[in-house]
């Protein structure tokens, strides 16, 4: 449950702004010409994640079938048990600073959109700002429909605000918010079939 950014190893947090800046600078010209030109930080962040840039975003899905697919799709891992994590994002959002909770309530939403987040956390500097009581809380947001893949996978992202650490550390700190479902290695072929 580590983000792509965390998988880079020690000092990853120092690379984040450079990776993101260069992604935006060198983004494919078709992205720049397209009708879905990112207009805010969160749209760019989802686009970067979609194109494989190591970000602090973690991929989730609303669909248990999609989750099972990804838990069982790597044939090189068929000898190991798989896992699906189920998180209560409503309860996770109760831990957020008041301004973010108010934003959700005013919109009558359960998860954020990129536009909602842009009004509260407009950039990378604010995302990492711990002076506003943001100490590694996790929020969930639906990415813009950048591709059919995102739509078909019922995609959702999580991101830690403020102090960034492994998602698994956050889940173990808040065991009441999550359930880990183990898929035995012996069942993976049957699930794939």
PDB file of C-alpha atoms in Angstrom:
ATOM      1  CA  UNK A   1       0.000   0.000   0.000  1.00  0.00           C
ATOM      2  CA  UNK A   2       2.811   2.375  -0.855  1.00  0.00           C
ATOM      3  CA  UNK A   3       2.412   5.156  -3.379  1.00  0.00           C
ATOM      4  CA  UNK A   4       4.667   5.259  -6.435  1.00  0.00           C
ATOM      5  CA  UNK A   5       6.524   8.137  -4.830  1.00  0.00           C
ATOM      6  CA  UNK A   6       7.217   6.147  -1.647  1.00  0.00           C
ATOM      7  CA  UNK A   7       8.548   3.227  -3.697  1.00  0.00           C
ATOM      8  CA  UNK A   8      11.415   5.460  -4.866  1.00  0.00           C
ATOM      9  CA  UNK A   9      13.035   4.971  -1.465  1.00  0.00           C
ATOM     10  CA  UNK A  10      14.523   7.347   1.071  1.00  0.00           C
ATOM     11  CA  UNK A  11      14.366  11.026   0.284  1.00  0.00           C
ATOM     12  CA  UNK A  12      11.372  10.557  -2.012  1.00  0.00           C
ATOM     13  CA  UNK A  13       9.593  13.584  -0.544  1.00  0.00           C
ATOM     14  CA  UNK A  14      12.418  15.812  -1.827  1.00  0.00           C
ATOM     15  CA  UNK A  15      11.865  14.567  -5.388  1.00  0.00           C
ATOM     16  CA  UNK A  16       8.126  15.183  -5.519  1.00  0.00           C
ATOM     17  CA  UNK A  17       8.136  18.823  -6.632  1.00  0.00           C
ATOM     18  CA  UNK A  18      10.859  18.201  -9.232  1.00  0.00           C
ATOM     19  CA  UNK A  19       9.097  15.184 -10.741  1.00  0.00           C
ATOM     20  CA  UNK A  20       5.799  17.025 -10.896  1.00  0.00           C
ATOM     21  CA  UNK A  21       7.286  20.211 -12.359  1.00  0.00           C
ATOM     22  CA  UNK A  22       9.098  18.264 -15.073  1.00  0.00           C
ATOM     23  CA  UNK A  23       6.017  16.205 -15.901  1.00  0.00           C
ATOM     24  CA  UNK A  24       4.066  19.394 -16.538  1.00  0.00           C
ATOM     25  CA  UNK A  25       6.952  20.920 -18.495  1.00  0.00           C
ATOM     26  CA  UNK A  26       7.490  17.934 -20.772  1.00  0.00           C
ATOM     27  CA  UNK A  27       3.904  16.685 -21.006  1.00  0.00           C
ATOM     28  CA  UNK A  28       3.097  15.280 -24.400  1.00  0.00           C
ATOM     29  CA  UNK A  29       1.967  17.975 -26.815  1.00  0.00           C
ATOM     30  CA  UNK A  30      -1.257  16.039 -27.409  1.00  0.00           C
ATOM     31  CA  UNK A  31      -2.109  16.589 -23.745  1.00  0.00           C
ATOM     32  CA  UNK A  32      -1.457  20.302 -24.144  1.00  0.00           C
ATOM     33  CA  UNK A  33      -3.623  20.495 -27.297  1.00  0.00           C
ATOM     34  CA  UNK A  34      -6.410  18.252 -26.044  1.00  0.00           C
ATOM     35  CA  UNK A  35      -9.789  19.388 -24.897  1.00  0.00           C
ATOM     36  CA  UNK A  36      -9.127  17.954 -21.434  1.00  0.00           C
ATOM     37  CA  UNK A  37      -6.231  20.293 -20.741  1.00  0.00           C
ATOM     38  CA  UNK A  38      -5.668  20.208 -16.992  1.00  0.00           C
ATOM     39  CA  UNK A  39      -6.860  23.403 -15.392  1.00  0.00           C
ATOM     40  CA  UNK A  40      -5.875  22.739 -11.786  1.00  0.00           C
ATOM     41  CA  UNK A  41      -3.247  20.995  -9.684  1.00  0.00           C
ATOM     42  CA  UNK A  42      -5.431  17.942  -8.950  1.00  0.00           C
ATOM     43  CA  UNK A  43      -6.270  17.372 -12.597  1.00  0.00           C
ATOM     44  CA  UNK A  44      -2.530  17.447 -13.352  1.00  0.00           C
ATOM     45  CA  UNK A  45      -1.858  15.101 -10.427  1.00  0.00           C
ATOM     46  CA  UNK A  46      -4.421  12.558 -11.704  1.00  0.00           C
ATOM     47  CA  UNK A  47      -3.006  12.868 -15.219  1.00  0.00           C
ATOM     48  CA  UNK A  48       0.528  12.290 -13.926  1.00  0.00           C
ATOM     49  CA  UNK A  49      -0.604   9.197 -11.966  1.00  0.00           C
ATOM     50  CA  UNK A  50      -2.454   7.914 -15.035  1.00  0.00           C
ATOM     51  CA  UNK A  51       0.732   8.218 -17.123  1.00  0.00           C
ATOM     52  CA  UNK A  52       2.907   6.409 -14.563  1.00  0.00           C
ATOM     53  CA  UNK A  53       4.640   9.290 -12.791  1.00  0.00           C
ATOM     54  CA  UNK A  54       5.486   8.365  -9.200  1.00  0.00           C
ATOM     55  CA  UNK A  55       3.072  10.483  -7.140  1.00  0.00           C
ATOM     56  CA  UNK A  56       1.751  10.357  -3.599  1.00  0.00           C
ATOM     57  CA  UNK A  57      -1.614   9.136  -4.951  1.00  0.00           C
ATOM     58  CA  UNK A  58      -2.745   5.568  -4.245  1.00  0.00           C
ATOM     59  CA  UNK A  59      -5.178   3.870  -6.653  1.00  0.00           C
ATOM     60  CA  UNK A  60      -8.476   2.483  -5.351  1.00  0.00           C
ATOM     61  CA  UNK A  61     -11.703   1.276  -6.895  1.00  0.00           C
ATOM     62  CA  UNK A  62     -15.342   1.204  -5.870  1.00  0.00           C
ATOM     63  CA  UNK A  63     -15.717  -2.210  -7.522  1.00  0.00           C
ATOM     64  CA  UNK A  64     -14.894  -5.416  -5.618  1.00  0.00           C
ATOM     65  CA  UNK A  65     -14.534  -7.201  -8.979  1.00  0.00           C
ATOM     66  CA  UNK A  66     -11.921  -4.718 -10.185  1.00  0.00           C
ATOM     67  CA  UNK A  67     -10.128  -5.044  -6.832  1.00  0.00           C
ATOM     68  CA  UNK A  68     -10.086  -8.843  -7.199  1.00  0.00           C
ATOM     69  CA  UNK A  69      -8.702  -8.522 -10.722  1.00  0.00           C
ATOM     70  CA  UNK A  70      -5.743  -6.457  -9.538  1.00  0.00           C
ATOM     71  CA  UNK A  71      -5.169  -8.683  -6.502  1.00  0.00           C
ATOM     72  CA  UNK A  72      -4.917 -11.725  -8.793  1.00  0.00           C
ATOM     73  CA  UNK A  73      -3.537 -10.446 -12.108  1.00  0.00           C
ATOM     74  CA  UNK A  74       0.234 -10.816 -11.660  1.00  0.00           C
ATOM     75  CA  UNK A  75       1.136 -14.370 -12.640  1.00  0.00           C
ATOM     76  CA  UNK A  76       4.576 -13.967 -11.063  1.00  0.00           C
ATOM     77  CA  UNK A  77       2.805 -13.595  -7.689  1.00  0.00           C
ATOM     78  CA  UNK A  78       0.468 -16.576  -8.001  1.00  0.00           C
ATOM     79  CA  UNK A  79       2.375 -18.420  -5.280  1.00  0.00           C
ATOM     80  CA  UNK A  80       1.618 -15.666  -2.732  1.00  0.00           C
ATOM     81  CA  UNK A  81      -1.643 -14.680  -1.097  1.00  0.00           C
ATOM     82  CA  UNK A  82      -3.312 -11.541  -2.400  1.00  0.00           C
ATOM     83  CA  UNK A  83      -5.122  -8.850  -0.465  1.00  0.00           C
ATOM     84  CA  UNK A  84      -7.918  -6.386  -0.952  1.00  0.00           C
ATOM     85  CA  UNK A  85      -8.209  -3.430   1.406  1.00  0.00           C
ATOM     86  CA  UNK A  86     -11.651  -1.994   2.060  1.00  0.00           C
ATOM     87  CA  UNK A  87     -11.613   1.495   3.571  1.00  0.00           C
ATOM     88  CA  UNK A  88     -14.512   3.488   5.011  1.00  0.00           C
ATOM     89  CA  UNK A  89     -13.731   6.799   3.310  1.00  0.00           C
ATOM     90  CA  UNK A  90     -16.644   8.559   5.037  1.00  0.00           C
ATOM     91  CA  UNK A  91     -15.068   7.863   8.440  1.00  0.00           C
ATOM     92  CA  UNK A  92     -11.617   8.722   7.093  1.00  0.00           C
ATOM     93  CA  UNK A  93     -12.943  12.099   6.008  1.00  0.00           C
ATOM     94  CA  UNK A  94     -14.168  12.765   9.564  1.00  0.00           C
ATOM     95  CA  UNK A  95     -10.477  13.061  10.523  1.00  0.00           C
ATOM     96  CA  UNK A  96      -9.835  15.857   8.020  1.00  0.00           C
ATOM     97  CA  UNK A  97      -9.452  19.513   8.970  1.00  0.00           C
ATOM     98  CA  UNK A  98     -12.761  21.378   9.295  1.00  0.00           C
ATOM     99  CA  UNK A  99     -12.352  23.337   6.048  1.00  0.00           C
ATOM    100  CA  UNK A 100     -12.191  20.117   4.022  1.00  0.00           C
ATOM    101  CA  UNK A 101     -15.125  18.550   5.873  1.00  0.00           C
ATOM    102  CA  UNK A 102     -17.145  21.716   5.238  1.00  0.00           C
ATOM    103  CA  UNK A 103     -16.293  21.560   1.525  1.00  0.00           C
ATOM    104  CA  UNK A 104     -17.696  18.020   1.319  1.00  0.00           C
ATOM    105  CA  UNK A 105     -20.803  18.933   3.294  1.00  0.00           C
ATOM    106  CA  UNK A 106     -21.540  22.016   1.190  1.00  0.00           C
ATOM    107  CA  UNK A 107     -21.351  19.931  -1.974  1.00  0.00           C
ATOM    108  CA  UNK A 108     -23.342  17.048  -0.479  1.00  0.00           C
ATOM    109  CA  UNK A 109     -20.502  14.744  -1.522  1.00  0.00           C
ATOM    110  CA  UNK A 110     -18.825  11.701  -0.017  1.00  0.00           C
ATOM    111  CA  UNK A 111     -15.572  12.071  -1.934  1.00  0.00           C
ATOM    112  CA  UNK A 112     -13.808  15.044  -3.448  1.00  0.00           C
ATOM    113  CA  UNK A 113     -13.521  16.025  -7.095  1.00  0.00           C
ATOM    114  CA  UNK A 114     -10.449  17.724  -8.513  1.00  0.00           C
ATOM    115  CA  UNK A 115     -12.326  21.044  -8.604  1.00  0.00           C
ATOM    116  CA  UNK A 116     -13.369  20.752  -4.954  1.00  0.00           C
ATOM    117  CA  UNK A 117      -9.814  20.015  -3.876  1.00  0.00           C
ATOM    118  CA  UNK A 118      -8.390  22.828  -6.002  1.00  0.00           C
ATOM    119  CA  UNK A 119     -10.455  25.309  -3.991  1.00  0.00           C
ATOM    120  CA  UNK A 120      -8.976  23.997  -0.728  1.00  0.00           C
ATOM    121  CA  UNK A 121      -5.494  22.755  -1.648  1.00  0.00           C
ATOM    122  CA  UNK A 122      -4.457  24.599  -4.823  1.00  0.00           C
ATOM    123  CA  UNK A 123      -0.922  23.243  -5.125  1.00  0.00           C
ATOM    124  CA  UNK A 124       1.867  20.985  -3.955  1.00  0.00           C
ATOM    125  CA  UNK A 125       3.035  23.477  -1.334  1.00  0.00           C
ATOM    126  CA  UNK A 126      -0.374  23.503   0.347  1.00  0.00           C
ATOM    127  CA  UNK A 127      -0.629  19.711   0.077  1.00  0.00           C
ATOM    128  CA  UNK A 128       2.517  19.348   2.177  1.00  0.00           C
ATOM    129  CA  UNK A 129       1.682  22.175   4.600  1.00  0.00           C
ATOM    130  CA  UNK A 130       1.544  20.775   8.141  1.00  0.00           C
ATOM    131  CA  UNK A 131       0.893  24.148   9.785  1.00  0.00           C
ATOM    132  CA  UNK A 132      -2.858  23.861   9.136  1.00  0.00           C
ATOM    133  CA  UNK A 133      -3.354  20.818  11.325  1.00  0.00           C
ATOM    134  CA  UNK A 134      -2.693  18.466   8.434  1.00  0.00           C
ATOM    135  CA  UNK A 135      -0.721  15.608   9.939  1.00  0.00           C
ATOM    136  CA  UNK A 136      -0.969  12.841   7.416  1.00  0.00           C
ATOM    137  CA  UNK A 137      -4.746  12.627   7.150  1.00  0.00           C
ATOM    138  CA  UNK A 138      -6.003  10.794   4.087  1.00  0.00           C
ATOM    139  CA  UNK A 139      -8.651  12.006   1.707  1.00  0.00           C
ATOM    140  CA  UNK A 140     -10.282  10.258  -1.221  1.00  0.00           C
ATOM    141  CA  UNK A 141     -11.125  11.843  -4.554  1.00  0.00           C
ATOM    142  CA  UNK A 142     -12.505  10.774  -7.876  1.00  0.00           C
ATOM    143  CA  UNK A 143     -10.210  11.632 -10.763  1.00  0.00           C
ATOM    144  CA  UNK A 144     -11.533  13.400 -13.818  1.00  0.00           C
ATOM    145  CA  UNK A 145     -12.568  10.992 -16.597  1.00  0.00           C
ATOM    146  CA  UNK A 146      -9.226  11.215 -18.376  1.00  0.00           C
ATOM    147  CA  UNK A 147      -9.632   7.888 -20.136  1.00  0.00           C
ATOM    148  CA  UNK A 148     -11.997   4.985 -20.598  1.00  0.00           C
ATOM    149  CA  UNK A 149      -9.700   2.940 -18.334  1.00  0.00           C
ATOM    150  CA  UNK A 150     -10.302   5.279 -15.379  1.00  0.00           C
ATOM    151  CA  UNK A 151     -14.063   5.144 -15.954  1.00  0.00           C
ATOM    152  CA  UNK A 152     -14.162   1.358 -16.430  1.00  0.00           C
ATOM    153  CA  UNK A 153     -12.089   0.737 -13.309  1.00  0.00           C
ATOM    154  CA  UNK A 154     -14.426   2.846 -11.147  1.00  0.00           C
ATOM    155  CA  UNK A 155     -11.286   4.688 -10.096  1.00  0.00           C
ATOM    156  CA  UNK A 156     -10.730   6.606  -6.914  1.00  0.00           C
ATOM    157  CA  UNK A 157      -7.474   7.973  -5.496  1.00  0.00           C
ATOM    158  CA  UNK A 158      -6.332   8.563  -1.968  1.00  0.00           C
ATOM    159  CA  UNK A 159      -3.757  11.120  -0.966  1.00  0.00           C
ATOM    160  CA  UNK A 160      -2.163  12.039   2.325  1.00  0.00           C
ATOM    161  CA  UNK A 161      -2.099  15.693   3.153  1.00  0.00           C
ATOM    162  CA  UNK A 162       0.595  17.243   5.271  1.00  0.00           C
ATOM    163  CA  UNK A 163       3.031  14.684   6.542  1.00  0.00           C
ATOM    164  CA  UNK A 164       3.313  11.916   3.952  1.00  0.00           C
ATOM    165  CA  UNK A 165       4.025   8.351   5.028  1.00  0.00           C
ATOM    166  CA  UNK A 166       3.101   4.869   3.855  1.00  0.00           C
ATOM    167  CA  UNK A 167      -0.626   4.286   3.428  1.00  0.00           C
ATOM    168  CA  UNK A 168      -0.274   0.995   5.315  1.00  0.00           C
ATOM    169  CA  UNK A 169       1.110   2.947   8.319  1.00  0.00           C
ATOM    170  CA  UNK A 170      -1.948   5.197   8.244  1.00  0.00           C
ATOM    171  CA  UNK A 171      -4.285   2.192   8.027  1.00  0.00           C
ATOM    172  CA  UNK A 172      -2.577   0.460  10.957  1.00  0.00           C
ATOM    173  CA  UNK A 173      -2.919   3.701  12.956  1.00  0.00           C
ATOM    174  CA  UNK A 174      -6.668   3.684  12.204  1.00  0.00           C
ATOM    175  CA  UNK A 175      -7.669  -0.013  12.213  1.00  0.00           C
ATOM    176  CA  UNK A 176     -11.336   0.885  12.716  1.00  0.00           C
ATOM    177  CA  UNK A 177     -11.419   2.368   9.200  1.00  0.00           C
ATOM    178  CA  UNK A 178     -10.266  -0.616   7.176  1.00  0.00           C
ATOM    179  CA  UNK A 179     -10.670  -4.320   6.586  1.00  0.00           C
ATOM    180  CA  UNK A 180      -8.048  -6.468   4.880  1.00  0.00           C
ATOM    181  CA  UNK A 181      -9.461  -9.349   2.849  1.00  0.00           C
ATOM    182  CA  UNK A 182      -6.946 -12.110   2.114  1.00  0.00           C
ATOM    183  CA  UNK A 183      -7.182 -14.036  -1.144  1.00  0.00           C
ATOM    184  CA  UNK A 184      -5.386 -17.364  -0.718  1.00  0.00           C
ATOM    185  CA  UNK A 185      -2.862 -18.133  -3.448  1.00  0.00           C
ATOM    186  CA  UNK A 186      -4.678 -21.422  -4.109  1.00  0.00           C
ATOM    187  CA  UNK A 187      -7.801 -19.493  -5.231  1.00  0.00           C
ATOM    188  CA  UNK A 188      -6.160 -17.020  -7.602  1.00  0.00           C
ATOM    189  CA  UNK A 189      -6.506 -19.193 -10.731  1.00  0.00           C
ATOM    190  CA  UNK A 190     -10.149 -19.874  -9.952  1.00  0.00           C
ATOM    191  CA  UNK A 191     -10.829 -16.165  -9.436  1.00  0.00           C
ATOM    192  CA  UNK A 192      -9.057 -15.348 -12.710  1.00  0.00           C
ATOM    193  CA  UNK A 193     -11.164 -17.949 -14.532  1.00  0.00           C
TER     194      UNK A 193
END
